PDB file of C-alpha atoms in Angstrom:
ATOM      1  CA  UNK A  15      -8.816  27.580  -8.024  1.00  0.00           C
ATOM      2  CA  UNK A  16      -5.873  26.232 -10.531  1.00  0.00           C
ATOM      3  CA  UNK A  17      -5.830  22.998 -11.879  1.00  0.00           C
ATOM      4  CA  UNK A  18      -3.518  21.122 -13.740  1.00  0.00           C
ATOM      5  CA  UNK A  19      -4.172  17.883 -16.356  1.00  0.00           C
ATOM      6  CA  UNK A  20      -2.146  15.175 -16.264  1.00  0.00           C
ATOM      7  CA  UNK A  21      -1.986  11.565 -17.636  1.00  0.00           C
ATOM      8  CA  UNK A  22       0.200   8.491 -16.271  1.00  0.00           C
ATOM      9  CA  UNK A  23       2.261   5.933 -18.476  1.00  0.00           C
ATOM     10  CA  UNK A  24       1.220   2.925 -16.009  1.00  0.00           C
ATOM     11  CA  UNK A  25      -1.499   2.133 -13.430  1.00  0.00           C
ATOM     12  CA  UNK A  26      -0.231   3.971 -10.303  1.00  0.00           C
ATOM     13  CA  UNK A  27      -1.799   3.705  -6.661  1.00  0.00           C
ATOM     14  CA  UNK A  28      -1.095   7.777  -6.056  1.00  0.00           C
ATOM     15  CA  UNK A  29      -0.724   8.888  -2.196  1.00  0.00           C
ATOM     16  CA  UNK A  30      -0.097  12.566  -2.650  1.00  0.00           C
ATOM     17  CA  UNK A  31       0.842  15.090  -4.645  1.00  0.00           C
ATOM     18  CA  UNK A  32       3.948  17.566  -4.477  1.00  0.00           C
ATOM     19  CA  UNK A  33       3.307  21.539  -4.686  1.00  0.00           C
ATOM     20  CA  UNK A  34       5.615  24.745  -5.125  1.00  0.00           C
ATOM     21  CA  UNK A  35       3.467  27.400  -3.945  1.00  0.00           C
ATOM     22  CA  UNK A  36       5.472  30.984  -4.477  1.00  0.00           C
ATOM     23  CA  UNK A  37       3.040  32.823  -1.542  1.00  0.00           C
ATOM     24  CA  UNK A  38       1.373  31.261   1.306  1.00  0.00           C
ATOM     25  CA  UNK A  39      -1.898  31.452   1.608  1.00  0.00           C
ATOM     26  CA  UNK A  40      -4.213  32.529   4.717  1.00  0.00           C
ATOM     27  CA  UNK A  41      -7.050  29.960   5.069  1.00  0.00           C
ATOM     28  CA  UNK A  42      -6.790  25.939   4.830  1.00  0.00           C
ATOM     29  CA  UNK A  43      -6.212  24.519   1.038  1.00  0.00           C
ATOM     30  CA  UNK A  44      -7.761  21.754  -0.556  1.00  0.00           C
ATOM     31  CA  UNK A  45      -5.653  19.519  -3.270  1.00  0.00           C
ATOM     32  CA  UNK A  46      -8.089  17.151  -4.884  1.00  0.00           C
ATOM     33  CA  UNK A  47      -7.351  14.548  -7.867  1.00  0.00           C
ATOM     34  CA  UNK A  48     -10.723  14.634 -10.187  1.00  0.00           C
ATOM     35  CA  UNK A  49     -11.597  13.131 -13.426  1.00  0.00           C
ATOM     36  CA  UNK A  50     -11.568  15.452 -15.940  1.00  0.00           C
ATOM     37  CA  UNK A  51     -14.364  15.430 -19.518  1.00  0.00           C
ATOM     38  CA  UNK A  52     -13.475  16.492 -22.565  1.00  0.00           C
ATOM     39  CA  UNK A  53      -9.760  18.041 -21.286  1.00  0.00           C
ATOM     40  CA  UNK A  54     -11.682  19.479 -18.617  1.00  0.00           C
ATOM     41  CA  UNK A  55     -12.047  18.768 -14.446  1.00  0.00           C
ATOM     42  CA  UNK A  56     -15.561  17.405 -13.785  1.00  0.00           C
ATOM     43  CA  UNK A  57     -16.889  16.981  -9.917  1.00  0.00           C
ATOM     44  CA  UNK A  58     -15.630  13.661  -9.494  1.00  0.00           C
ATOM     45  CA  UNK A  59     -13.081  13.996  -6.800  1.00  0.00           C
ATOM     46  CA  UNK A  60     -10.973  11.156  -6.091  1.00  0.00           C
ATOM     47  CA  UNK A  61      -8.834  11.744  -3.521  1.00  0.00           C
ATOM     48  CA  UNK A  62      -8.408  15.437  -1.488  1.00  0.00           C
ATOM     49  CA  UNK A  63      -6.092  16.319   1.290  1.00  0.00           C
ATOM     50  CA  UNK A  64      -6.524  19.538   3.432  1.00  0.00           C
ATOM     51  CA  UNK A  65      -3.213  21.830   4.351  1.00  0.00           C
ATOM     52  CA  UNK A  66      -2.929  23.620   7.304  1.00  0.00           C
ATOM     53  CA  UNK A  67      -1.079  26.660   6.846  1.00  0.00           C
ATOM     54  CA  UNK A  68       1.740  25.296   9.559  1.00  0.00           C
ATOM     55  CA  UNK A  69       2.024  23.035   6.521  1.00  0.00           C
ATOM     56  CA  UNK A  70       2.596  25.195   3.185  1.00  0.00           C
ATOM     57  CA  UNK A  71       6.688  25.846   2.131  1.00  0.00           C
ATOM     58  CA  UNK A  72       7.402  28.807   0.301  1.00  0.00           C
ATOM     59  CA  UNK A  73      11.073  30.283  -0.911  1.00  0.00           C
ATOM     60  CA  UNK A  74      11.452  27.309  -3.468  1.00  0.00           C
ATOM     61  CA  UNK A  75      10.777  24.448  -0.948  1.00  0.00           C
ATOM     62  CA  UNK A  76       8.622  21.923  -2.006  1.00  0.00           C
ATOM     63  CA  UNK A  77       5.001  21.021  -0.221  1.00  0.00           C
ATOM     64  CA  UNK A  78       3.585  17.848   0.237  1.00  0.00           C
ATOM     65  CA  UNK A  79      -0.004  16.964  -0.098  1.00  0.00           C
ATOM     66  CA  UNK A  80      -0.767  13.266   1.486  1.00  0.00           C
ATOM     67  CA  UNK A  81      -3.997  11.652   0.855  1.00  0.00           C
ATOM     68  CA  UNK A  82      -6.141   9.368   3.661  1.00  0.00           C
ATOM     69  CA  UNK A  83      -4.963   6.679   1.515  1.00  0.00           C
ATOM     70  CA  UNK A  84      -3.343   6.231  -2.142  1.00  0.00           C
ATOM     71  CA  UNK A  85      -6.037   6.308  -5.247  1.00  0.00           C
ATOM     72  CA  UNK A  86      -5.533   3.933  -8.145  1.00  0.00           C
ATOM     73  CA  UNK A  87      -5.271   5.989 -11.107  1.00  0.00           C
ATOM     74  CA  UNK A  88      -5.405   4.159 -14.671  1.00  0.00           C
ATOM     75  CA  UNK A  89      -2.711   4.584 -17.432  1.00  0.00           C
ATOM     76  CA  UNK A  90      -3.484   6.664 -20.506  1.00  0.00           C
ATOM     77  CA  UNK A  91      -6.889   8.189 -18.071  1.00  0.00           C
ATOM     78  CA  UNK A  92      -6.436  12.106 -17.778  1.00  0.00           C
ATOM     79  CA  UNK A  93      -6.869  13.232 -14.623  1.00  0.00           C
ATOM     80  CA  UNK A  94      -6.142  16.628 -12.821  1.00  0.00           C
ATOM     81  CA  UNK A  95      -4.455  18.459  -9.930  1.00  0.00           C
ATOM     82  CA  UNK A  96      -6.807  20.806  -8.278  1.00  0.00           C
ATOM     83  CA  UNK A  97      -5.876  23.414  -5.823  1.00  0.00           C
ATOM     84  CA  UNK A  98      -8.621  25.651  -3.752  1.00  0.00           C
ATOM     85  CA  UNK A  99      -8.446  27.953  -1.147  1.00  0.00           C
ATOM     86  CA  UNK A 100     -10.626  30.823   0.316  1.00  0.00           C
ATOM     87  CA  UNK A 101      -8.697  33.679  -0.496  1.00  0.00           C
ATOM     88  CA  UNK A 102      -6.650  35.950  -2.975  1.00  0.00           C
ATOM     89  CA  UNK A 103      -3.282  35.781  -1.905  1.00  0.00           C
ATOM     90  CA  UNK A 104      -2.146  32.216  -2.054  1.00  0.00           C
ATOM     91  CA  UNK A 105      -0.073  31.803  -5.249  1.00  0.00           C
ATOM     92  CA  UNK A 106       0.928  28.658  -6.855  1.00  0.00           C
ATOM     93  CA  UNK A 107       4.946  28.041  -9.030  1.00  0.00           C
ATOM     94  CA  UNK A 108       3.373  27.978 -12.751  1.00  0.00           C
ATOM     95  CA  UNK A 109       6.088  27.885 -15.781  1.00  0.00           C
ATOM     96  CA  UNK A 110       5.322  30.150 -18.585  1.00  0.00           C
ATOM     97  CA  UNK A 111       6.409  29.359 -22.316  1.00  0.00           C
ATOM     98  CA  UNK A 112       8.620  32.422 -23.279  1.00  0.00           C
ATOM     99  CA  UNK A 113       8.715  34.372 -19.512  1.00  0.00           C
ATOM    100  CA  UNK A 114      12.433  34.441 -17.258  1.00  0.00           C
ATOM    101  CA  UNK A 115      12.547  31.280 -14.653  1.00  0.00           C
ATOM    102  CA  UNK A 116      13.802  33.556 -11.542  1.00  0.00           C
ATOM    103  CA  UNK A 117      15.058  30.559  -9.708  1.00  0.00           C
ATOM    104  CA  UNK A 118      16.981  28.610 -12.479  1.00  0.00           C
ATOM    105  CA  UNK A 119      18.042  31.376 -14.258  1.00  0.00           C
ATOM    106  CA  UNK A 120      17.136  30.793 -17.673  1.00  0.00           C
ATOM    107  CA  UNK A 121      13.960  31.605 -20.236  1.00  0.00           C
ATOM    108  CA  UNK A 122      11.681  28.989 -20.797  1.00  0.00           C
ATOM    109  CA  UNK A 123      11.941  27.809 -24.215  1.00  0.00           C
ATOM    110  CA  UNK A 124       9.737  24.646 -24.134  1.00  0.00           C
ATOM    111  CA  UNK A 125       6.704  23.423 -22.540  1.00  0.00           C
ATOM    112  CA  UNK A 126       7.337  22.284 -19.671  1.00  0.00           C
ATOM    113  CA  UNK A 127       4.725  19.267 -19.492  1.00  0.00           C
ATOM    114  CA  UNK A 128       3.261  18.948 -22.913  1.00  0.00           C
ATOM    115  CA  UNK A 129       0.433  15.955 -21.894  1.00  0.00           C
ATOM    116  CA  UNK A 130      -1.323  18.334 -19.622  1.00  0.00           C
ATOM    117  CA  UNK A 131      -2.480  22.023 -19.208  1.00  0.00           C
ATOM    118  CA  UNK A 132      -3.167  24.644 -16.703  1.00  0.00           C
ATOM    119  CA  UNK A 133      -6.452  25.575 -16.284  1.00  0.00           C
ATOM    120  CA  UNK A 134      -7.961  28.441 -13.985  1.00  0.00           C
ATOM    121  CA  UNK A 135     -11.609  28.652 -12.379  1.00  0.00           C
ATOM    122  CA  UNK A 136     -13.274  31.355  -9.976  1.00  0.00           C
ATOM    123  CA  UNK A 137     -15.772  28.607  -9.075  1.00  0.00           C
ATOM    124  CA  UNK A 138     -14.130  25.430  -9.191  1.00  0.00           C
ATOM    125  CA  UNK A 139     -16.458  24.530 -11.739  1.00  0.00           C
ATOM    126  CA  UNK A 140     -16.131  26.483 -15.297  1.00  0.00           C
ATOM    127  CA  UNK A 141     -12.225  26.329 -16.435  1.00  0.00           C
ATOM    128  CA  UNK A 142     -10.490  28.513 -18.624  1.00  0.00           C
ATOM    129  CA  UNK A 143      -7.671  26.537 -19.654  1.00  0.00           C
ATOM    130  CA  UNK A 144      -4.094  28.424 -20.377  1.00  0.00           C
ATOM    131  CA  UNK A 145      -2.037  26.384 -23.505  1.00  0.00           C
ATOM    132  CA  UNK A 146       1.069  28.002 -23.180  1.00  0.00           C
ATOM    133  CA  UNK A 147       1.314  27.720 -18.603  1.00  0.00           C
ATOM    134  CA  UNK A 148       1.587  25.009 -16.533  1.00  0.00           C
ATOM    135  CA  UNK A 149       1.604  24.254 -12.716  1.00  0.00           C
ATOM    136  CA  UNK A 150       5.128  23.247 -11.171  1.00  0.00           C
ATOM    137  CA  UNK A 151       3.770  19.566  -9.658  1.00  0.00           C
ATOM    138  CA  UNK A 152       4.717  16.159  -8.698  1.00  0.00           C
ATOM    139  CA  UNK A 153       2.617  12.923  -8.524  1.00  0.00           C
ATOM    140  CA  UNK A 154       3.653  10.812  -6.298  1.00  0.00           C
ATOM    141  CA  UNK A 155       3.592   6.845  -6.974  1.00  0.00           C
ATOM    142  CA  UNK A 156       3.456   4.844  -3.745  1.00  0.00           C
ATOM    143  CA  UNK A 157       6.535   2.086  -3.468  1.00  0.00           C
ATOM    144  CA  UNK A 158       5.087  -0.806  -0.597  1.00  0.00           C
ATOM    145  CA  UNK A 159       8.220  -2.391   1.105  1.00  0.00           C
ATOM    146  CA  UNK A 160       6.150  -5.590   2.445  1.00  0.00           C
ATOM    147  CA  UNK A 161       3.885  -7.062   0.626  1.00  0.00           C
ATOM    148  CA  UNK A 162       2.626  -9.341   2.317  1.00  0.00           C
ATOM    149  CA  UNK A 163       0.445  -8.601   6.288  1.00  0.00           C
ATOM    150  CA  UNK A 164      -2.328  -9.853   7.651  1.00  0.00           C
ATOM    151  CA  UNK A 165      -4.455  -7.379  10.137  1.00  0.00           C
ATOM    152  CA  UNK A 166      -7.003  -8.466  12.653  1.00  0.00           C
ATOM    153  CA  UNK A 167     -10.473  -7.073  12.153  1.00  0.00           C
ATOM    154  CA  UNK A 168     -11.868  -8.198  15.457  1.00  0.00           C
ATOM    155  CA  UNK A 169     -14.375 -10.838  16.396  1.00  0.00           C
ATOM    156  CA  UNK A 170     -17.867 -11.021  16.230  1.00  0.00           C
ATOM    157  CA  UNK A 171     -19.871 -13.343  18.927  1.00  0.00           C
ATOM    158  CA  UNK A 172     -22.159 -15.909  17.520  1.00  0.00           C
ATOM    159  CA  UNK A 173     -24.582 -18.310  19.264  1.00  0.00           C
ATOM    160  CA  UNK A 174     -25.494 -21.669  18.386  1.00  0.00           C
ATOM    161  CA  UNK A 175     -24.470 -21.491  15.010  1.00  0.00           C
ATOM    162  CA  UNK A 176     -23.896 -24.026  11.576  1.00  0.00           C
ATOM    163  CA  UNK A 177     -22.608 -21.608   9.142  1.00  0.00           C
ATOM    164  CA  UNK A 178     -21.216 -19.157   8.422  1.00  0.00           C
ATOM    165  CA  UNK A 179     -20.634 -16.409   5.790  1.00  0.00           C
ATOM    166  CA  UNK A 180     -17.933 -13.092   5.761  1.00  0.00           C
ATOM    167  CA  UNK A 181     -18.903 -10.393   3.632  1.00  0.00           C
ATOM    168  CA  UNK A 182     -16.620  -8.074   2.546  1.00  0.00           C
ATOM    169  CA  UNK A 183     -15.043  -5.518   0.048  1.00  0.00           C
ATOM    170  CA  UNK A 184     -11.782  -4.806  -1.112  1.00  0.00           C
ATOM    171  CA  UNK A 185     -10.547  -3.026  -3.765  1.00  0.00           C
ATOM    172  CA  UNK A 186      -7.847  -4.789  -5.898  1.00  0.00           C
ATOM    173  CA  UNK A 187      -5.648  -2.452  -8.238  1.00  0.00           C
ATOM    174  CA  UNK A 188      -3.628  -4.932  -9.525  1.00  0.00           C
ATOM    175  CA  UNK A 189      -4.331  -8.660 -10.845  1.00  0.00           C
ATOM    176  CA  UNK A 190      -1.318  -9.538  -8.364  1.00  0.00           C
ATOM    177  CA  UNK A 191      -3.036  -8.168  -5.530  1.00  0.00           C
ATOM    178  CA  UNK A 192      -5.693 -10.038  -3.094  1.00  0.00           C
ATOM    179  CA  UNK A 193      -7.208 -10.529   0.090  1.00  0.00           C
ATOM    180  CA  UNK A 194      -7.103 -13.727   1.925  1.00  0.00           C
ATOM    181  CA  UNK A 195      -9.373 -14.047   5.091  1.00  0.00           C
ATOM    182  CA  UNK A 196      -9.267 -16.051   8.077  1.00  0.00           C
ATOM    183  CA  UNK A 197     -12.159 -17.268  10.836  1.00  0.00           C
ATOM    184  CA  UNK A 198     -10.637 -18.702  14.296  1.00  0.00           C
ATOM    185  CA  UNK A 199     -13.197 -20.803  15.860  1.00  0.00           C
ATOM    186  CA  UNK A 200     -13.746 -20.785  19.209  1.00  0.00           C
ATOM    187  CA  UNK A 201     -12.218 -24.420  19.404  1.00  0.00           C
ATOM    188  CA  UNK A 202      -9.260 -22.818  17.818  1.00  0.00           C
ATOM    189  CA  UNK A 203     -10.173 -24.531  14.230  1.00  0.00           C
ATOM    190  CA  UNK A 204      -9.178 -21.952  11.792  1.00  0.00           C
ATOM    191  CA  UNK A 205     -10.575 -21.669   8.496  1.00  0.00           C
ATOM    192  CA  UNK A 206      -9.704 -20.006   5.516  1.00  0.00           C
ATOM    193  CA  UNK A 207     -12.576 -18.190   3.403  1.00  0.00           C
ATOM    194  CA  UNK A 208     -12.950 -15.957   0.484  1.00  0.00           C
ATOM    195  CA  UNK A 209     -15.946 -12.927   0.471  1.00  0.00           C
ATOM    196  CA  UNK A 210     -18.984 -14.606   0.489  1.00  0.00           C
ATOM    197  CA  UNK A 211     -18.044 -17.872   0.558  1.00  0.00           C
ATOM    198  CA  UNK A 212     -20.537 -19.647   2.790  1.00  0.00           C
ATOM    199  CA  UNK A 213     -18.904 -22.393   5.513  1.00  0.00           C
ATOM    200  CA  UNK A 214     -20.917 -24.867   6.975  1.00  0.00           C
ATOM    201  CA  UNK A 215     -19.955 -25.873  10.802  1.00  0.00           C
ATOM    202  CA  UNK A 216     -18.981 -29.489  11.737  1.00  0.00           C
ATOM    203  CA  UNK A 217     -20.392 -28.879  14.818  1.00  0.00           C
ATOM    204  CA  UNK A 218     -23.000 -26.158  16.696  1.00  0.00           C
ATOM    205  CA  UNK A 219     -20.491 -23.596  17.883  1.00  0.00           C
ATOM    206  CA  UNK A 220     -21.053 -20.445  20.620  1.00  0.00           C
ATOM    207  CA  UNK A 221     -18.350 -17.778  21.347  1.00  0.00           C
ATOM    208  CA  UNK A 222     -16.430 -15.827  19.334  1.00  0.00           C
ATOM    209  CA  UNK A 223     -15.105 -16.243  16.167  1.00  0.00           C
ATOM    210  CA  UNK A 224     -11.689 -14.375  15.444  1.00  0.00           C
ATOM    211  CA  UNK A 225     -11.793 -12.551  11.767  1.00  0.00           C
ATOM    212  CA  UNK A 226      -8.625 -11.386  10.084  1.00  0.00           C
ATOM    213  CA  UNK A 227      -7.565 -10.283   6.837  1.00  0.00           C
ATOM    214  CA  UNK A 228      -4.100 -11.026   4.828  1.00  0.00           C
ATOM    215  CA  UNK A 229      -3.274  -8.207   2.267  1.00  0.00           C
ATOM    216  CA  UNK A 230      -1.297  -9.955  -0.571  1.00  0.00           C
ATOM    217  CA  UNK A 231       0.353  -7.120  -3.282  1.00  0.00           C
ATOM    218  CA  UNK A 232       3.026  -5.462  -5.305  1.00  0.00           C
ATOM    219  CA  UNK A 233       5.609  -3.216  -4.717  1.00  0.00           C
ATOM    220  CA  UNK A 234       3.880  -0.695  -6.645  1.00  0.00           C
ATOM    221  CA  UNK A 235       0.154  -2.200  -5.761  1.00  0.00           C
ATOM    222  CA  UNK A 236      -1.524  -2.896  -2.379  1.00  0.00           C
TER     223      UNK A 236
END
């Protein structure tokens, strides 16, 4: 396993991350985003995406590691970039302070990312770190070009009933960004609630009630 510290000048909801690896590997690898302690990656892993080996670009073309979904990662927070496969061959770009850069042609005279440092582990778990290397990456920072939508999350049937309450959860990076929900009554009332908010009936109601969510953000926060 490598890994690679890194720390962000503004709150950034982070969907991937962008490799250089100089020798594919032979079995699936694992790019994870963990917290670190004390300079250091810890076990909390906060986002991990799996590549195939259709997936992997070597010869100085760039690989792309997408997440399930983007993690909100805090400004001035250190993080990390770690990289694990099963086997000894994969091999991952990594700038050297004072070594010859094959593909631009020149020595490396300065650190080449002097907030973070490469680190190496045989267990994913003790890290030795290396003050003078680091690993050729990319974070990327996810740009939303709507920002508003509202999805439907279904209906649930109710029977007889006065009130009712939606509970929920959603996680809000930004102060900009929110949730809005929205109950359709069977008599086609429709009435706007917030999680938790209890909602007492008019009238006894039986059928289904329509639930749907509207996702207010940013373009740099969902």
């Amino acid at each position: 396993p490598l890994a690679q510290t890194f720390t962000l000048t503004a709150n950034t909801q982070v969907p991937g991350v962008e490799l250089w690896f100089a020798v594919k590997p032979t079995t699936t690898t694992r790019v994870q985003i963990r917290g670190t302690t004390a300079g250091f990656p810890n076990q909390d892993v906060l986002a991990e995406a799996r590549l195939n080996l259709s997936s992997i670009n070597i010869g100085g073309a760039v690989t792309r590691a997408t997440f399930d979904h983007p993690v909100t990662l805090i400004q001035g927070n250190e993080y990390a970039v770690v990289v694990l496969c099963n086997d000894d061959v994969g091999t991952l770009s990594v700038a050297e302070l004072g070594k010859f850069d094959e593909n631009a042609q020149r020595w490396i005279t300065s650190q080449p990312y002097t907030v973070g440092v490469l680190l190496s582990s045989s267990n994913a778990s003790t890290w030795t770190p290396h003050q003078d290397r680091d690993m050729a990456f990319r974070i990327l920072g996810a740009s939303f070009t709507q920002t508003e939508r509202t999805v439907s999350l279904g209906s649930v049937a109710v029977t007889n009933a006065t009130d009712l309450m939606l509970m929920a959860y959603a996680e809000r990076p930004a102060s900009a960004t929110g949730v809005e929900y929205t109950l359709t009554l069977p008599t086609t009332d429709v009435i706007t609630v917030s999680d938790g908010q209890p909602v007492q009936l008019a009238a006894v109601i039986t059928g289904n009630v329509q639930v749907s969510a509207k996702l207010i953000g940013t373009p740099q926060a969902s």
